[in-house]
Coordinates of C-alpha atoms and ligand atoms in Angstrom, one line a residue:
M1 CA -6.3 11.3 -10.6
N2 CA -4.7 7.8 -10.8
P3 CA -7.5 5.4 -12.0
N4 CA -5.4 2.5 -10.8
E5 CA -4.7 3.8 -7.3
A6 CA -6.2 0.5 -5.8
E7 CA -2.9 -1.2 -6.9
L8 CA -1.1 0.8 -4.3
H9 CA -1.2 0.3 -0.5
Y10 CA -1.4 2.9 2.2
P11 CA 0.1 1.4 5.3
L12 CA -0.9 4.3 7.5
G13 CA -4.5 4.4 6.2
D14 CA -6.1 7.8 5.9
T15 CA -4.2 9.2 8.9
V16 CA -2.5 12.5 8.0
P17 CA -0.7 14.9 10.4
A18 CA -2.5 18.2 11.2
P19 CA -0.6 21.4 10.4
G20 CA 2.0 22.0 12.9
A21 CA 1.8 18.4 14.2
T22 CA 3.9 15.4 13.1
L23 CA 3.3 11.7 12.6
D24 CA 6.1 9.1 13.0
V25 CA 6.4 7.0 9.8
A26 CA 9.6 5.1 10.8
P27 CA 12.1 5.2 13.6
G28 CA 13.5 8.8 13.6
V29 CA 11.4 9.9 10.6
R30 CA 8.6 12.3 11.2
W31 CA 6.0 13.4 8.6
L32 CA 4.6 16.9 8.6
R33 CA 2.2 18.7 6.2
M34 CA 2.0 22.3 5.2
R35 CA -0.9 24.0 3.5
L36 CA -0.5 25.3 -0.1
P37 CA -2.7 27.9 -1.6
F38 CA -3.3 25.9 -4.8
A39 CA -5.6 23.2 -6.1
L40 CA -2.9 20.9 -4.8
D41 CA -3.5 22.1 -1.3
H42 CA -0.6 20.5 0.8
I43 CA 3.0 19.4 0.7
N44 CA 4.5 16.7 2.8
L45 CA 7.8 17.5 4.6
W46 CA 10.0 15.2 6.6
L47 CA 12.1 15.5 9.8
L48 CA 14.9 13.0 10.2
R49 CA 16.6 12.5 13.5
D50 CA 20.3 13.3 12.9
R51 CA 23.6 13.8 14.6
Q52 CA 26.3 16.1 13.0
D53 CA 29.8 16.4 14.5
G54 CA 28.5 14.9 17.8
V55 CA 25.5 17.3 18.0
E56 CA 22.1 15.7 18.3
G57 CA 19.3 17.3 16.2
W58 CA 17.2 17.1 13.1
T59 CA 17.5 17.2 9.3
I60 CA 14.6 18.9 7.5
I61 CA 13.6 17.6 4.1
D62 CA 11.9 20.4 2.1
C63 CA 10.5 23.7 3.4
G64 CA 7.1 24.8 2.3
I65 CA 6.5 28.2 0.6
T66 CA 7.3 31.6 2.1
D67 CA 4.2 32.8 3.8
D68 CA 3.0 33.5 7.4
T69 CA 0.9 30.3 7.6
T70 CA 3.9 28.1 6.8
R71 CA 6.2 30.0 9.2
A72 CA 3.7 29.7 12.0
A73 CA 3.3 25.9 11.4
W74 CA 7.1 25.6 11.5
E75 CA 7.3 27.6 14.8
Q76 CA 4.8 25.1 16.3
V77 CA 6.9 22.1 15.1
F78 CA 10.0 23.7 16.6
A79 CA 8.4 24.3 19.9
E80 CA 6.6 20.9 20.2
R81 CA 8.0 18.3 17.8
L82 CA 11.8 18.5 17.9
D83 CA 12.3 17.1 21.4
G84 CA 14.1 20.3 22.3
L85 CA 16.9 19.6 19.7
P86 CA 18.1 22.0 17.0
V87 CA 17.8 21.7 13.2
L88 CA 21.2 20.7 11.8
R89 CA 20.7 21.0 8.1
V90 CA 18.0 21.6 5.4
I91 CA 17.9 19.3 2.5
V92 CA 15.8 20.4 -0.5
T93 CA 14.7 17.8 -3.2
H94 CA 14.3 20.5 -5.9
M95 CA 13.8 24.1 -6.7
H96 CA 10.0 24.4 -7.0
P97 CA 8.6 26.9 -4.6
D98 CA 6.7 24.6 -2.3
H99 CA 10.0 22.7 -1.7
I100 CA 12.6 25.5 -1.4
G101 CA 10.4 28.5 -0.4
L102 CA 11.5 28.9 3.2
S103 CA 15.0 27.6 3.0
H104 CA 16.4 31.1 3.5
W105 CA 14.5 31.5 6.7
L106 CA 15.1 28.0 8.1
T107 CA 18.8 28.1 7.4
E108 CA 19.2 31.6 8.9
K109 CA 17.1 30.7 11.9
W110 CA 19.1 27.6 12.7
K111 CA 22.4 28.8 11.3
C112 CA 22.7 25.6 9.2
R113 CA 23.4 24.7 5.6
L114 CA 21.1 24.1 2.7
W115 CA 21.8 20.9 0.8
I116 CA 20.6 20.6 -2.8
S117 CA 21.8 19.7 -6.3
A118 CA 23.9 22.4 -8.0
T119 CA 21.6 22.6 -10.9
D120 CA 18.5 23.3 -8.7
F121 CA 20.4 25.7 -6.5
S122 CA 21.4 27.8 -9.5
A123 CA 18.0 27.6 -11.1
A124 CA 16.3 28.7 -7.8
R125 CA 18.6 31.7 -7.5
V126 CA 18.0 32.7 -11.1
A127 CA 14.2 32.2 -10.8
S128 CA 14.0 34.1 -7.6
H129 CA 15.5 37.2 -9.3
S130 CA 13.5 37.0 -12.6
T131 CA 10.3 35.9 -14.2
T132 CA 11.9 33.2 -16.2
G133 CA 10.0 30.0 -16.8
F134 CA 7.0 30.5 -14.6
G135 CA 5.2 33.5 -16.2
G136 CA 5.6 36.9 -17.6
E137 CA 6.1 38.2 -21.2
R138 CA 8.4 35.5 -22.4
S139 CA 6.2 32.7 -21.1
A140 CA 3.2 34.3 -22.9
A141 CA 5.1 34.6 -26.1
F142 CA 6.3 31.0 -25.8
F143 CA 2.8 29.6 -25.3
A144 CA 1.5 31.8 -28.2
S145 CA 4.1 30.2 -30.4
H146 CA 2.5 26.9 -29.4
G147 CA -1.0 28.0 -30.4
L148 CA -2.4 29.6 -27.2
T149 CA -4.5 32.5 -28.5
D150 CA -7.1 33.0 -25.7
P151 CA -6.4 36.6 -24.6
D152 CA -7.5 35.9 -21.1
A153 CA -5.2 33.0 -20.8
L154 CA -2.2 34.9 -22.2
A155 CA -3.0 37.9 -19.9
K156 CA -3.0 35.4 -16.9
V157 CA 0.4 34.2 -17.9
R158 CA 1.8 37.7 -18.3
A159 CA 0.4 38.7 -14.9
R160 CA 2.1 35.7 -13.3
S161 CA 5.5 37.4 -13.5
N162 CA 6.0 37.3 -9.8
Y163 CA 4.9 33.7 -9.4
Y164 CA 8.2 32.2 -8.3
A165 CA 9.7 35.2 -6.4
G166 CA 6.4 35.7 -4.5
M167 CA 6.9 32.3 -2.9
V168 CA 10.8 32.2 -2.9
P169 CA 11.9 35.8 -2.3
R170 CA 15.4 34.6 -1.5
V171 CA 17.7 31.6 -1.7
P172 CA 20.6 31.1 0.7
D173 CA 24.0 32.5 -0.6
S174 CA 25.8 29.2 -0.2
Y175 CA 24.9 25.6 -0.2
R176 CA 26.3 22.0 0.0
R177 CA 26.0 20.1 -3.2
L178 CA 24.0 16.9 -3.6
M179 CA 24.9 14.6 -6.5
D180 CA 23.5 11.3 -7.8
G181 CA 24.9 8.3 -6.0
M182 CA 26.1 10.2 -3.0
T183 CA 25.4 8.6 0.4
L184 CA 24.5 10.8 3.3
D185 CA 24.8 9.6 6.9
I186 CA 21.7 10.9 8.6
G187 CA 21.4 9.8 12.2
G188 CA 23.6 6.8 11.6
H189 CA 21.5 5.6 8.6
A190 CA 22.7 5.6 5.0
W191 CA 20.5 7.6 2.6
R192 CA 21.5 7.5 -1.1
C193 CA 20.8 10.3 -3.5
I194 CA 18.9 9.4 -6.6
A195 CA 18.9 12.1 -9.2
G196 CA 15.8 12.5 -11.4
Y197 CA 15.2 14.7 -14.4
G198 CA 12.1 16.0 -16.4
H199 CA 10.2 17.5 -13.4
A200 CA 12.9 19.8 -12.1
P201 CA 16.4 20.5 -13.4
E202 CA 18.0 17.9 -11.1
H203 CA 15.7 16.5 -8.5
I204 CA 17.2 14.5 -5.7
A205 CA 15.2 11.6 -4.1
L206 CA 16.7 9.9 -1.0
H207 CA 16.7 6.2 -0.5
A208 CA 17.4 4.5 2.9
P209 CA 17.6 0.7 2.2
N210 CA 18.1 -0.2 5.9
L211 CA 15.4 2.0 7.5
H212 CA 11.9 0.5 7.6
G213 CA 8.5 1.9 7.8
A214 CA 5.9 1.6 10.6
P215 CA 3.9 -1.7 10.8
S216 CA 1.2 -1.9 8.3
A217 CA -2.4 -1.0 9.1
P218 CA -4.5 -2.2 10.9
S219 CA -1.8 -2.7 13.6
A220 CA -0.7 0.9 13.1
P221 CA -1.3 3.1 16.2
A222 CA -4.7 4.8 16.4
P223 CA -4.6 8.5 15.2
G224 CA -4.5 9.8 18.8
A225 CA -1.6 7.6 19.7
T226 CA 0.7 8.5 16.8
Q227 CA 2.5 11.4 18.3
G228 CA 4.9 9.5 20.4
P229 CA 8.2 8.1 19.2
L230 CA 7.6 4.8 17.4
R231 CA 9.4 1.7 18.6
D232 CA 11.3 -0.1 16.0
P233 CA 9.9 -3.6 16.2
G234 CA 13.5 -4.8 15.3
G235 CA 12.6 -6.4 12.0
A236 CA 10.5 -9.2 13.5
P237 CA 7.6 -10.1 11.1
E238 CA 5.1 -9.9 14.0
L239 CA 2.0 -7.9 14.8
G240 CA 0.8 -8.2 11.3
A241 CA 3.7 -6.0 10.1
A242 CA 4.2 -5.8 6.4
R243 CA 7.6 -6.9 5.1
R244 CA 9.5 -3.7 5.5
S245 CA 12.2 -3.0 3.0
G246 CA 13.6 0.5 3.1
L247 CA 12.3 4.1 2.7
L248 CA 12.3 6.3 -0.3
I249 CA 11.7 10.1 0.0
S250 CA 10.5 10.4 -3.5
G251 CA 9.9 14.2 -3.7
D252 CA 7.7 14.9 -6.7
M253 CA 9.2 12.1 -8.9
L254 CA 6.8 9.5 -7.6
L255 CA 3.3 10.5 -6.4
P256 CA 0.5 8.1 -5.7
R257 CA -2.5 10.0 -7.0
I258 CA -1.4 12.5 -9.6
S259 CA 1.1 12.2 -12.4
T260 CA 4.2 14.3 -11.9
N261 CA 4.1 17.6 -13.8
V262 CA 6.4 17.4 -16.8
S263 CA 6.5 20.6 -18.8
V264 CA 8.5 22.5 -21.4
Y265 CA 9.3 26.1 -20.2
D266 CA 10.3 29.1 -22.2
L267 CA 13.8 29.1 -20.7
E268 CA 14.6 25.8 -22.5
P269 CA 12.1 25.9 -25.4
E270 CA 13.3 22.7 -27.3
S271 CA 13.7 20.5 -24.2
D272 CA 12.4 16.9 -24.0
P273 CA 11.5 16.6 -20.3
L274 CA 9.1 13.6 -20.8
A275 CA 11.9 11.4 -22.1
L276 CA 14.1 12.5 -19.2
F277 CA 11.3 11.8 -16.7
L278 CA 10.5 8.3 -18.1
T279 CA 14.2 7.4 -18.2
S280 CA 14.6 8.7 -14.6
L281 CA 11.8 6.4 -13.3
K282 CA 13.9 3.4 -14.3
R283 CA 16.3 4.4 -11.5
F284 CA 13.7 3.2 -9.0
D285 CA 13.3 -0.3 -10.5
S286 CA 16.2 -1.7 -8.4
L287 CA 14.6 -0.7 -5.1
A288 CA 12.8 -3.4 -3.1
A289 CA 9.1 -3.9 -4.2
D290 CA 7.8 -3.1 -0.7
T291 CA 9.8 0.0 -0.1
L292 CA 7.8 2.6 1.8
V293 CA 7.5 5.6 -0.5
L294 CA 7.3 9.0 1.2
P295 CA 5.9 11.4 -1.5
S296 CA 5.7 15.1 -1.4
H297 CA 2.0 15.1 -2.1
G298 CA -0.5 12.4 -1.0
K299 CA 0.0 9.7 1.5
P300 CA 3.0 7.3 2.1
F301 CA 2.5 4.2 0.0
T302 CA 4.0 0.9 -1.0
G303 CA 3.8 -0.4 -4.6
L304 CA 6.4 1.7 -6.2
H305 CA 6.9 -0.7 -9.1
A306 CA 3.2 -0.7 -9.8
R307 CA 3.3 3.1 -9.7
T308 CA 6.2 3.4 -12.2
R309 CA 4.5 1.0 -14.5
Q310 CA 1.3 3.1 -14.2
L311 CA 3.2 6.2 -15.2
H312 CA 4.9 4.6 -18.2
E313 CA 1.5 3.4 -19.3
H314 CA -0.2 6.7 -18.7
H315 CA 2.3 8.5 -20.8
A316 CA 2.4 5.8 -23.5
E317 CA -1.4 6.2 -23.9
R318 CA -1.2 10.0 -24.1
L319 CA 1.7 9.8 -26.6
A320 CA -0.3 7.4 -28.8
E321 CA -3.3 9.9 -28.7
V322 CA -1.1 12.8 -29.6
M323 CA 0.5 10.8 -32.4
A324 CA -2.9 9.8 -33.9
A325 CA -4.1 13.4 -33.8
C326 CA -0.9 14.7 -35.5
A327 CA -1.0 11.9 -38.1
A328 CA -4.5 13.0 -39.1
Q329 CA -3.5 16.7 -39.6
P330 CA -0.7 19.0 -38.4
C331 CA -1.4 20.1 -34.8
H332 CA -0.1 22.7 -32.3
A333 CA 0.1 22.2 -28.5
A334 CA -3.1 24.2 -27.7
E335 CA -5.0 21.8 -30.0
M336 CA -3.8 18.9 -28.0
L337 CA -5.2 20.2 -24.7
P338 CA -8.7 18.5 -25.2
V339 CA -6.8 15.4 -26.4
L340 CA -4.6 15.1 -23.3
F341 CA -7.0 16.5 -20.6
K342 CA -10.4 15.0 -20.8
R343 CA -11.8 17.3 -18.0
K344 CA -12.6 21.0 -18.6
L345 CA -9.6 23.2 -17.7
D346 CA -10.0 26.5 -16.1
L347 CA -7.8 29.4 -17.2
H348 CA -5.2 28.7 -14.4
Q349 CA -5.0 25.0 -15.3
T350 CA -4.8 25.8 -19.1
T351 CA -1.6 27.7 -18.7
F352 CA 0.0 24.8 -16.8
A353 CA -1.4 22.2 -19.2
M354 CA 0.2 24.0 -22.1
G355 CA 3.7 23.0 -20.8
E356 CA 2.6 19.4 -20.5
S357 CA 1.1 19.4 -23.9
I358 CA 4.3 20.7 -25.5
A359 CA 6.3 18.1 -23.5
H360 CA 4.3 15.3 -25.2
L361 CA 4.7 16.8 -28.7
H362 CA 8.5 17.2 -28.0
A363 CA 8.9 13.6 -26.9
L364 CA 7.6 12.4 -30.2
W365 CA 9.5 15.1 -32.1
H366 CA 12.8 14.2 -30.4
A367 CA 12.1 10.5 -31.1
G368 CA 11.8 11.3 -34.8
K369 CA 8.1 10.4 -35.0
L370 CA 6.9 14.0 -35.5
L371 CA 8.3 16.8 -37.6
R372 CA 7.8 20.4 -36.5
R373 CA 7.3 23.5 -38.7
A374 CA 6.5 27.1 -37.8
G375 CA 3.5 28.4 -39.9
D376 CA 3.2 32.0 -41.3
D377 CA 1.4 32.8 -38.0
G378 CA 4.6 31.8 -36.1
V379 CA 2.9 28.8 -34.5
W380 CA 4.8 25.5 -34.2
R381 CA 2.8 22.7 -35.8
F382 CA 3.7 19.0 -35.5
S383 CA 3.0 16.4 -38.2
A384 CA 3.9 12.7 -38.7
A385 CA 7.4 12.2 -39.8
Ligands
ZN401 ZN1 8.0 19.9 -8.0

């Protein structure tokens, strides 16, 4: 959890939409939440009022996983929250199951296109047909080569061979490609694509500089009154409204409470995702300080520059701890778990933490600060260069 969360501001307070309901966060922008069967128990999805080829409707941002609960919540949204209009397209920020899971069902149901980066489209199609990257034999062997010896943990990784395909059984056959710097016209508003790396292959965040969030609490409508369309106050700095400077649908690249997962996977065993992630964060530096950030997990917040600084500091501290440990004696990734994660990890968390641990070692290795050598036991150990 973010120890400096108090530096961020939540303009909507603690109000969150119930499953199947929506909350208007800006003119034509509706927030919905779907349940997830994990410790991270929800995902935020967004509905943007749109018009395509003269047809009025909605653009969906992200989908939820494939299960009956999520489908039922979507059916309720379709019946009650689309003002009788159709879905015109489905935009997916990245290939992780909670984001792309139901894209096949949504695009078939509404006969519309999936929009996503080419890299994540391809990665999702591969992952939905294999066990690559998220579990199975190769993942277990990869973690073992980084020092994970606990037989229960390795058995858990092997057993997770259907992890991705279970939540993403299919990906649409065709798509429309999103690329960094592209500007999409969504309902007459310009949304610019900002690519980000290190969390997913090619994550796309969306920035609307000319769309503004709801007035800041306490002038925000009471929870019971938030279901109706929100009137745009027209930019007047009245009613205690915060200065409003654009919206950012940040996906998983910027989350207010948890640090984004940055992991090395067996598919790309020498990768340096932490450097990619930290470099990608710089792309948000040019956005207005009071941009309303709409994250995939947690609540809409302002303070994106504080948040990116917190993330840089968080990882700099973790890297310093890893460096100090490896300078004392050669270490493998499993030995870094108690250094990086102060809390006790259960078996499930351990397997995910391994990817993060390797990511920190690789950042220092690629930067030339650590050397890596495989021991006679086949385990990679890292020592000061
Ligand atoms: Zn993700």
